[in-house]
C-alpha positions as a printed Julia matrix, in Angstrom:
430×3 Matrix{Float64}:
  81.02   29.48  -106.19
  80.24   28.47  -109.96
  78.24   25.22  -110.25
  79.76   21.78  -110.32
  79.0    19.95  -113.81
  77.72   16.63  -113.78
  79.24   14.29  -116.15
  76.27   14.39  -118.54
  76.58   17.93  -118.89
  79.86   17.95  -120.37
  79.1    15.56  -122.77
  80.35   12.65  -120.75
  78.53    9.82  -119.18
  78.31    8.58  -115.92
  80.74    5.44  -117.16
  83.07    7.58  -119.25
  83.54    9.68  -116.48
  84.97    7.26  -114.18
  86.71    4.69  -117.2
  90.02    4.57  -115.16
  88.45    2.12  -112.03
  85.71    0.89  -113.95
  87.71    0.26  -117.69
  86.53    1.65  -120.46
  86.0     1.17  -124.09
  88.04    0.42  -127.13
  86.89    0.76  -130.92
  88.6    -0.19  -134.22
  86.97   -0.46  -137.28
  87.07   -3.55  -139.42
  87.71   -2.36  -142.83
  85.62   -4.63  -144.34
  83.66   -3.52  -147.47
  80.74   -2.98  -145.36
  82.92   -1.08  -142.96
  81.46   -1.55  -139.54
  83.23   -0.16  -136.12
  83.78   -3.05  -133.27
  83.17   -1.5   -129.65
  84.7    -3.39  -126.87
  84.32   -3.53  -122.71
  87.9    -3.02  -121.38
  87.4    -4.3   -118.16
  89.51   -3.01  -115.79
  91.86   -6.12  -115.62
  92.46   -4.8   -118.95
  90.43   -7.78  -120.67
  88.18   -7.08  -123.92
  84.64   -8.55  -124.61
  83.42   -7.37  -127.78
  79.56   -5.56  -127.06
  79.01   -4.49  -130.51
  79.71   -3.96  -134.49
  77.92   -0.59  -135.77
  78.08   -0.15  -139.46
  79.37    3.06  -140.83
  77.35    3.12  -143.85
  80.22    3.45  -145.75
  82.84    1.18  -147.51
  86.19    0.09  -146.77
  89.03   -1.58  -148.65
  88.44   -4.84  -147.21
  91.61   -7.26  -147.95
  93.12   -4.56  -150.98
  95.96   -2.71  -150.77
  95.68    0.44  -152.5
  99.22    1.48  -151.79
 100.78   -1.62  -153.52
  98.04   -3.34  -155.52
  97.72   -6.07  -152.94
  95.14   -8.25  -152.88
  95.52   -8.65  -149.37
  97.88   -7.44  -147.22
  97.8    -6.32  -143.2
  97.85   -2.55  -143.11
  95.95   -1.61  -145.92
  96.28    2.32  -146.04
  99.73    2.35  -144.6
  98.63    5.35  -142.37
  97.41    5.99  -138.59
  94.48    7.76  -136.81
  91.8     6.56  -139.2
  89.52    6.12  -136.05
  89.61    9.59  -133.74
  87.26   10.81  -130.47
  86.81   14.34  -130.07
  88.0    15.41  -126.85
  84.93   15.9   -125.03
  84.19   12.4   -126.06
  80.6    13.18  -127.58
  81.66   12.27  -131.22
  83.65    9.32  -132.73
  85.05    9.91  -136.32
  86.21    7.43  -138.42
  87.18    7.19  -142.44
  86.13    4.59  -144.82
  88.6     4.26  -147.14
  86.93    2.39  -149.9
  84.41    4.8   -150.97
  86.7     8.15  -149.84
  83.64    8.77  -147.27
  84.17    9.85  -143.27
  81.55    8.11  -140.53
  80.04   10.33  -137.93
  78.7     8.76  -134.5
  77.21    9.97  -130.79
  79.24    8.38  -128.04
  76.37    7.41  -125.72
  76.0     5.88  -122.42
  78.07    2.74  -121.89
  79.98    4.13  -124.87
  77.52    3.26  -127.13
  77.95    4.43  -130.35
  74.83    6.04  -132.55
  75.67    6.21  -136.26
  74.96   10.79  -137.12
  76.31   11.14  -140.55
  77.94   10.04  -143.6
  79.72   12.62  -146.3
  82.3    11.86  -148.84
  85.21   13.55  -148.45
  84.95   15.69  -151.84
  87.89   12.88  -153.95
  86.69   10.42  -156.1
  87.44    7.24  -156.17
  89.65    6.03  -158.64
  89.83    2.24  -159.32
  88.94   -0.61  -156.95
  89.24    1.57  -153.52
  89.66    5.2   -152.36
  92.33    6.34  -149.57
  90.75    7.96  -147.33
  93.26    7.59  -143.72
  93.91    9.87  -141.31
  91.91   12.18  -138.96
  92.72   15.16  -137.32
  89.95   17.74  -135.17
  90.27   21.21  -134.51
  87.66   22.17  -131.69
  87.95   25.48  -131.8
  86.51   25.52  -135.74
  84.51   22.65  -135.88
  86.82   21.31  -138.62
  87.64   17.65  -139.41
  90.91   17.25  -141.35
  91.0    14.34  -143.96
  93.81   13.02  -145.19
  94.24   10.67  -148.09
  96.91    8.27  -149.28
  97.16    9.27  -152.6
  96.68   13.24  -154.1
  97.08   15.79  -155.9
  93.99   16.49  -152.9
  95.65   14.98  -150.29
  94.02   16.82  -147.54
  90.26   17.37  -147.79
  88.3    19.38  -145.05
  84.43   19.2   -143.48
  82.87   20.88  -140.74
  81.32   19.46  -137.93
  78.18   21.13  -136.51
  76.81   21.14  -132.91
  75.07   17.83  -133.66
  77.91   16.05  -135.61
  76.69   16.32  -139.3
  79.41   16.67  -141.75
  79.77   19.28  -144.37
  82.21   18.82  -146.88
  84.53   22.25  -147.1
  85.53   23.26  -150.48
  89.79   23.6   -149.75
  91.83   21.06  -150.79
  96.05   20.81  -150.16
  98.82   18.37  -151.74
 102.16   17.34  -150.12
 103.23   17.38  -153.67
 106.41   19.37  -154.55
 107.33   20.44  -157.95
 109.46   17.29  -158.82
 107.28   15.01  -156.77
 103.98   14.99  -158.11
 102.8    11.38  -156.56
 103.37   11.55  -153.43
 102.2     8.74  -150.3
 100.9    10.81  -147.3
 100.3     8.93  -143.81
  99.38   10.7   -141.39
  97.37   14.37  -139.97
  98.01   16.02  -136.86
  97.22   19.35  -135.35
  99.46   20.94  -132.93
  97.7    21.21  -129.39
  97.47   24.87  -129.97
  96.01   23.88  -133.0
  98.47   26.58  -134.78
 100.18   23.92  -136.92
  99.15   20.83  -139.12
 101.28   18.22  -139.48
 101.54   15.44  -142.51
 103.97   12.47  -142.39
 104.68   10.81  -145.51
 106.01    7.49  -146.29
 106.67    6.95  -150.24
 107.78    9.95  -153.21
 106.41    7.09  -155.19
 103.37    4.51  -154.9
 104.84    0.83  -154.82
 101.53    0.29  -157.25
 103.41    2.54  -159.7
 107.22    0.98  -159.42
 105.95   -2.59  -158.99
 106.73   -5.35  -157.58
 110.06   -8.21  -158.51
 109.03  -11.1   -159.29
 109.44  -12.73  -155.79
 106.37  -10.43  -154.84
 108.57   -8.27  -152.9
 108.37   -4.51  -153.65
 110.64   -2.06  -156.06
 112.24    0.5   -153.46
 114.23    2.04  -156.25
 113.52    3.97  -159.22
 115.76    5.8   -161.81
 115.17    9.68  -162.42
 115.77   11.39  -165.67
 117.85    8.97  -166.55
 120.5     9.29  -163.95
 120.7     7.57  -160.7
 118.47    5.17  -159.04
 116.81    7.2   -155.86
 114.7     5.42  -152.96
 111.09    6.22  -153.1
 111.35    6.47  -149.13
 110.16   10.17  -148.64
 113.38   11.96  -147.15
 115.72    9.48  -148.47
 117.57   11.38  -148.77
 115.65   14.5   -150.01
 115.39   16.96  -146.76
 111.65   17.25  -147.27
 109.35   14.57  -146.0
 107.45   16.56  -143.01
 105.08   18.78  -144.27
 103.83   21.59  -141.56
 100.53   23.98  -142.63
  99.89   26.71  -140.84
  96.18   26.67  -139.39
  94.12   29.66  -139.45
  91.25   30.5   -137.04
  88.42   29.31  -139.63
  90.2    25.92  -139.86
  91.98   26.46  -143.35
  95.78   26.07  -143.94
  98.57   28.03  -145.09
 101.59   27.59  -147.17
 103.29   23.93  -146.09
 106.62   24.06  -145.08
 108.79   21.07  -145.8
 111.32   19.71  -142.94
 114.02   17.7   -143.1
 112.26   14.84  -140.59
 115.93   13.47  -139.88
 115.23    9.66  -141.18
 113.21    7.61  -144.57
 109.72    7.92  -144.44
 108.61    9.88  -141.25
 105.05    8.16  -140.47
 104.04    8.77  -137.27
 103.66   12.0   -135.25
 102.81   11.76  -131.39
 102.92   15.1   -129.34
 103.45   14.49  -125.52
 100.48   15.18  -122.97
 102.37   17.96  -120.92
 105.1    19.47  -122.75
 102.56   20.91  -126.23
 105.44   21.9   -127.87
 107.46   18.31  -128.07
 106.27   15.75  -130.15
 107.91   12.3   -131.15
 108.52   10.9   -134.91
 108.01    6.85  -135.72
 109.62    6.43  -139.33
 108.7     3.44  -141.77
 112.53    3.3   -143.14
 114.36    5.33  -140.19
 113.98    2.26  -138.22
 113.74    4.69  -135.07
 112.16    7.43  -133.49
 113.59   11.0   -133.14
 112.31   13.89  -130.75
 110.88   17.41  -132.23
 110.21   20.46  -131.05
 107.98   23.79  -131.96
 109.4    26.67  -131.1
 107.51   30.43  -130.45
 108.04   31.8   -133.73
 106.2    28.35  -135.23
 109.53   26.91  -136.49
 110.28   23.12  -135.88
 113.3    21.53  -134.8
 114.18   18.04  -135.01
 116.45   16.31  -133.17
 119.08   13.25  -133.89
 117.28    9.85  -134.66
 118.03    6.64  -131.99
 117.74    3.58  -133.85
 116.73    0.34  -132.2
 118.47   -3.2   -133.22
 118.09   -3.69  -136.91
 120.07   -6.99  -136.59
 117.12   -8.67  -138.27
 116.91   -6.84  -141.36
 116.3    -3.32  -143.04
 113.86   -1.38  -142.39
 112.38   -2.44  -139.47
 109.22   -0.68  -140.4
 108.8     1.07  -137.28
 105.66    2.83  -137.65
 103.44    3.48  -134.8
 103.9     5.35  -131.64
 101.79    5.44  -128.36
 102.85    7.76  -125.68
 102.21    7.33  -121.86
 100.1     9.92  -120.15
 103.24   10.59  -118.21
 104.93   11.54  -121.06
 108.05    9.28  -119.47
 107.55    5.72  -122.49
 107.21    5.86  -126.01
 105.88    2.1   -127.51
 106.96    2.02  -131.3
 105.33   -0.34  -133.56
 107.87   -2.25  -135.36
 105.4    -3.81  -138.59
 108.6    -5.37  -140.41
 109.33   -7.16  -136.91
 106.14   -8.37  -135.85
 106.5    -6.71  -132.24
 106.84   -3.51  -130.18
 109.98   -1.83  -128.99
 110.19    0.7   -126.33
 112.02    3.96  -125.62
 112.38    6.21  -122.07
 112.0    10.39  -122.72
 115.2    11.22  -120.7
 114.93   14.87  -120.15
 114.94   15.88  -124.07
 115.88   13.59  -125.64
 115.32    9.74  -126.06
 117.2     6.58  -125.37
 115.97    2.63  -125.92
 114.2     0.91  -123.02
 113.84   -2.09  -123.9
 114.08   -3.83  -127.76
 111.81   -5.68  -128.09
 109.64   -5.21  -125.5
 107.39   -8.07  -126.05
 107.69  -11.48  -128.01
 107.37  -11.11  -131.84
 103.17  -12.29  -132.64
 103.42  -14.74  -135.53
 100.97  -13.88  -138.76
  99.82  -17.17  -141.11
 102.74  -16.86  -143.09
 101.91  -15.14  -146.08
 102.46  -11.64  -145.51
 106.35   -9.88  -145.69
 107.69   -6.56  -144.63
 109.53   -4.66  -146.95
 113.06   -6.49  -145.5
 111.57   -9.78  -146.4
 110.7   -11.27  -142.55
 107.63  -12.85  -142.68
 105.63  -10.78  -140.27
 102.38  -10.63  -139.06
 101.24   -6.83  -140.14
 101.2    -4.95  -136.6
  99.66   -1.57  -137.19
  97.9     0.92  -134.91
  97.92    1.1   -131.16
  96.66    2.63  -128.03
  97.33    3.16  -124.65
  94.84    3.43  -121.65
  94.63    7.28  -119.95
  96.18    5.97  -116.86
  99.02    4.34  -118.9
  98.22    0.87  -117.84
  97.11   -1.17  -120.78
  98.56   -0.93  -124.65
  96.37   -2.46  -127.53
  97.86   -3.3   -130.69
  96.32   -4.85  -133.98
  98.17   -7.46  -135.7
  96.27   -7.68  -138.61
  97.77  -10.78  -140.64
  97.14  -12.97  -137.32
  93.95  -11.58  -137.03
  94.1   -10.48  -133.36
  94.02   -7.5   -131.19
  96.56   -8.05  -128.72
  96.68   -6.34  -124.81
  99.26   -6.1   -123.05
 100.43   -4.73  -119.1
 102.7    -1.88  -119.34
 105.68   -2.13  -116.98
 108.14    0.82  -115.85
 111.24   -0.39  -117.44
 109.28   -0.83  -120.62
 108.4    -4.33  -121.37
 105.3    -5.4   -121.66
 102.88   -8.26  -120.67
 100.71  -10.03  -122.51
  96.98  -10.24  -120.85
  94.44  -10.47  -123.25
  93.85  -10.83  -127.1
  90.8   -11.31  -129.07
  89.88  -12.16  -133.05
  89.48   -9.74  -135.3
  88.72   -9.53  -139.18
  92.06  -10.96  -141.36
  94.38   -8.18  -142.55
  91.52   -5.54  -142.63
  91.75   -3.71  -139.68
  92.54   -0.18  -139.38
  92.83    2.59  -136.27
  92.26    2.11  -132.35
  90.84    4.77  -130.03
  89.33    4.52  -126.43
  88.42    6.08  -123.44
């Protein structure tokens, strides 16, 4: 009979091993200009107390928005998995987006983090902040996807050795096209079979670019060649705002192929726990979520998009998605709305649970969504393995908000602690 591992020797500890009745731990980092990562207890009530703030030795954007020219603004990278845990748990990952530079650390006992490495990620920085966003990890080559707001270089590769040091790759790929040369990416995923990569964009054009009216609020729409005016939304109504790489067994990409993602600015891309080949897709102007598929041949279907209640203005901004272990609830983000709605996976396909599922979390006031509601910047969140507990930053009212999941959807509110104003980027735990 082979021998039983012990926690340890799997690159768990004791504490990680058994996070479920004993909590666990939550990290975000702060996005301050001396980033740092917070590390919180979640007790298994589902209450936070903060133990520490590491520095990552590298910079982030602190109040700036790149994206628009903001001088502050919640959400500063418009983009999602800028904090990510291999899945052995040994390493955290996180970027700073400031200096275009990616944070290495041990996950220890307790869930202690140990700062390993710092690398740039190969793009310069150009102005008053990089973009450096989104993470993605591919085990099987050591290879840490990097994915940046802004290109042509949009996604920049390093590999990861058996200690965690970074090495920045030399490839570099765009989710330019020929008569979209500036294009806003959001988002890297690999497929679980790590066969595919997957990039979600939100804007053809950078709001810093087309400016803002003179009421602060942004310009959506932008003439071409003369002719009509066109949304910047990426696949609005251009059929080509997914971008899929194919991912080779030394961790470089292929050829993209552009999809049709079925609604504006496809942001978020969540694949479900047991079904590898089904993922979900949170859109920025959609103001829904849609259901995809990956079939054997490596071609992707996507299906019809459900909609929740835009009654209180276009788009709702619904950006970020977190899936329950059960693969049964989808919790989508709604940034324009301050709050969270739900939706049930029935069989294939996807219908609305409940909208909203929690009361909307008011900001100070001076922040807007892109409809014009004064909103209080809710950006990533995270769900506990046993589906019990979802976190959610709202970065304009400076708090990281818990809340107790419930079958039909809704959610409780439990716990919520301070965090940095407007800064905050990415949530990950065990």
């Amino acid at each position: 009979m082979p021998k039983q591992m012990k926690p340890q020797e799997m690159g768990m500890s004791k504490e990680m091993s058994m996070s479920s009745p004993n909590g666990g731990h939550l990290y975000t980092q702060t996005n301050e200009i001396q980033n740092c990562i917070i590390h919180y207890h979640r007790a298994a009530s589902g209450a936070l107390i903060e133990v520490e703030r590491i520095s990552t030795g590298g910079a982030g954007s602190g109040t700036f928005k790149p994206i628009s020219g903001q001088e502050s603004a919640p959400n500063a990278f418009e983009g999602a998995g800028s904090i990510i845990l291999t899945a052995d748990r040994r390493f955290l990952f996180t970027t700073n987006g400031g200096d275009n530079s990616v944070s290495s650390f041990r996950v220890g006992e307790e869930g202690r983090l140990t700062l390993l490495d710092v690398k740039s990620t190969g793009n310069p920085v150009e102005g008053r902040s990089g973009t450096a966003k989104s993470l993605a990890y591919a085990p099987s080559s050591g290879t840490l996807f990097v994915l940046h707001s802004f290109g042509p270089d949009h996604l920049r590769l390093m590999s990861v050795d058996a200690e965690g040091k970074l090495t920045v790759r030399p490839e570099r790929y765009t989710v330019n096209t020929h008569d979209k040369p500036n294009r806003v990416s959001t988002m890297v995923v690999l497929s679980p079979d790590e066969k595919l990569a997957f990039v979600g964009t939100t804007f053809d054009e950078p709001i810093v670019t087309t400016g803002l009216y003179p009421d602060g609020s942004p310009i959506l729409w932008v003439q071409r060649g003369g002719g009509a005016f066109h949304s910047i939304a990426s696949n609005a109504p251009d059929p080509d705002g997914l971008a899929v790489f194919p991912l080779r067994e030394d961790g470089s990409l292929g050829t993209a192929k552009f999809y049709d993602a079925r609604g504006g600015s496809p942001f978020y891309i969540a694949f479900l726990h047991g079904r590898p080949n089904t993922f979900v897709i949170g859109y920025a102007v959609g103001d829904g979520v849609s259901m995809g598929t990956i079939e054997e041949d490596g071609k992707v279907n996507i299906g019809q998009l459900v909609k929740i209640d835009t009654s209180a203005g276009v788009p709702s901004e619904l950006c970020w998605l977190s899936v329950s272990p059960d693969d049964r609830t989808v919790f989508a983000t709604n940034f324009g709305y301050s709050n969270i709605s739900s939706y049930h996976i029935n069989g294939s396909g996807l219908e609305i649970a409940c909208d909203p599922a929690c009361p909307k979390v008011p900001g100070d006031g001076t922040a807007r969504g892109l409809n014009g509601t004064v909103i209080s910047g809710p950006a990533d969140s995270w769900i506990t393995p046993d589906g019990a507990y979802l976190y959610q930053i709202y970065g304009n009212a400076a708090r990281l908000v818990g809340y107790a999941t419930r079958p039909d959807g809704s959610l409780e509110q439990i716990t919520s602690v301070e965090i940095p104003y407007n800064s905050p980027q990415g949530l990950v735990g065990i």
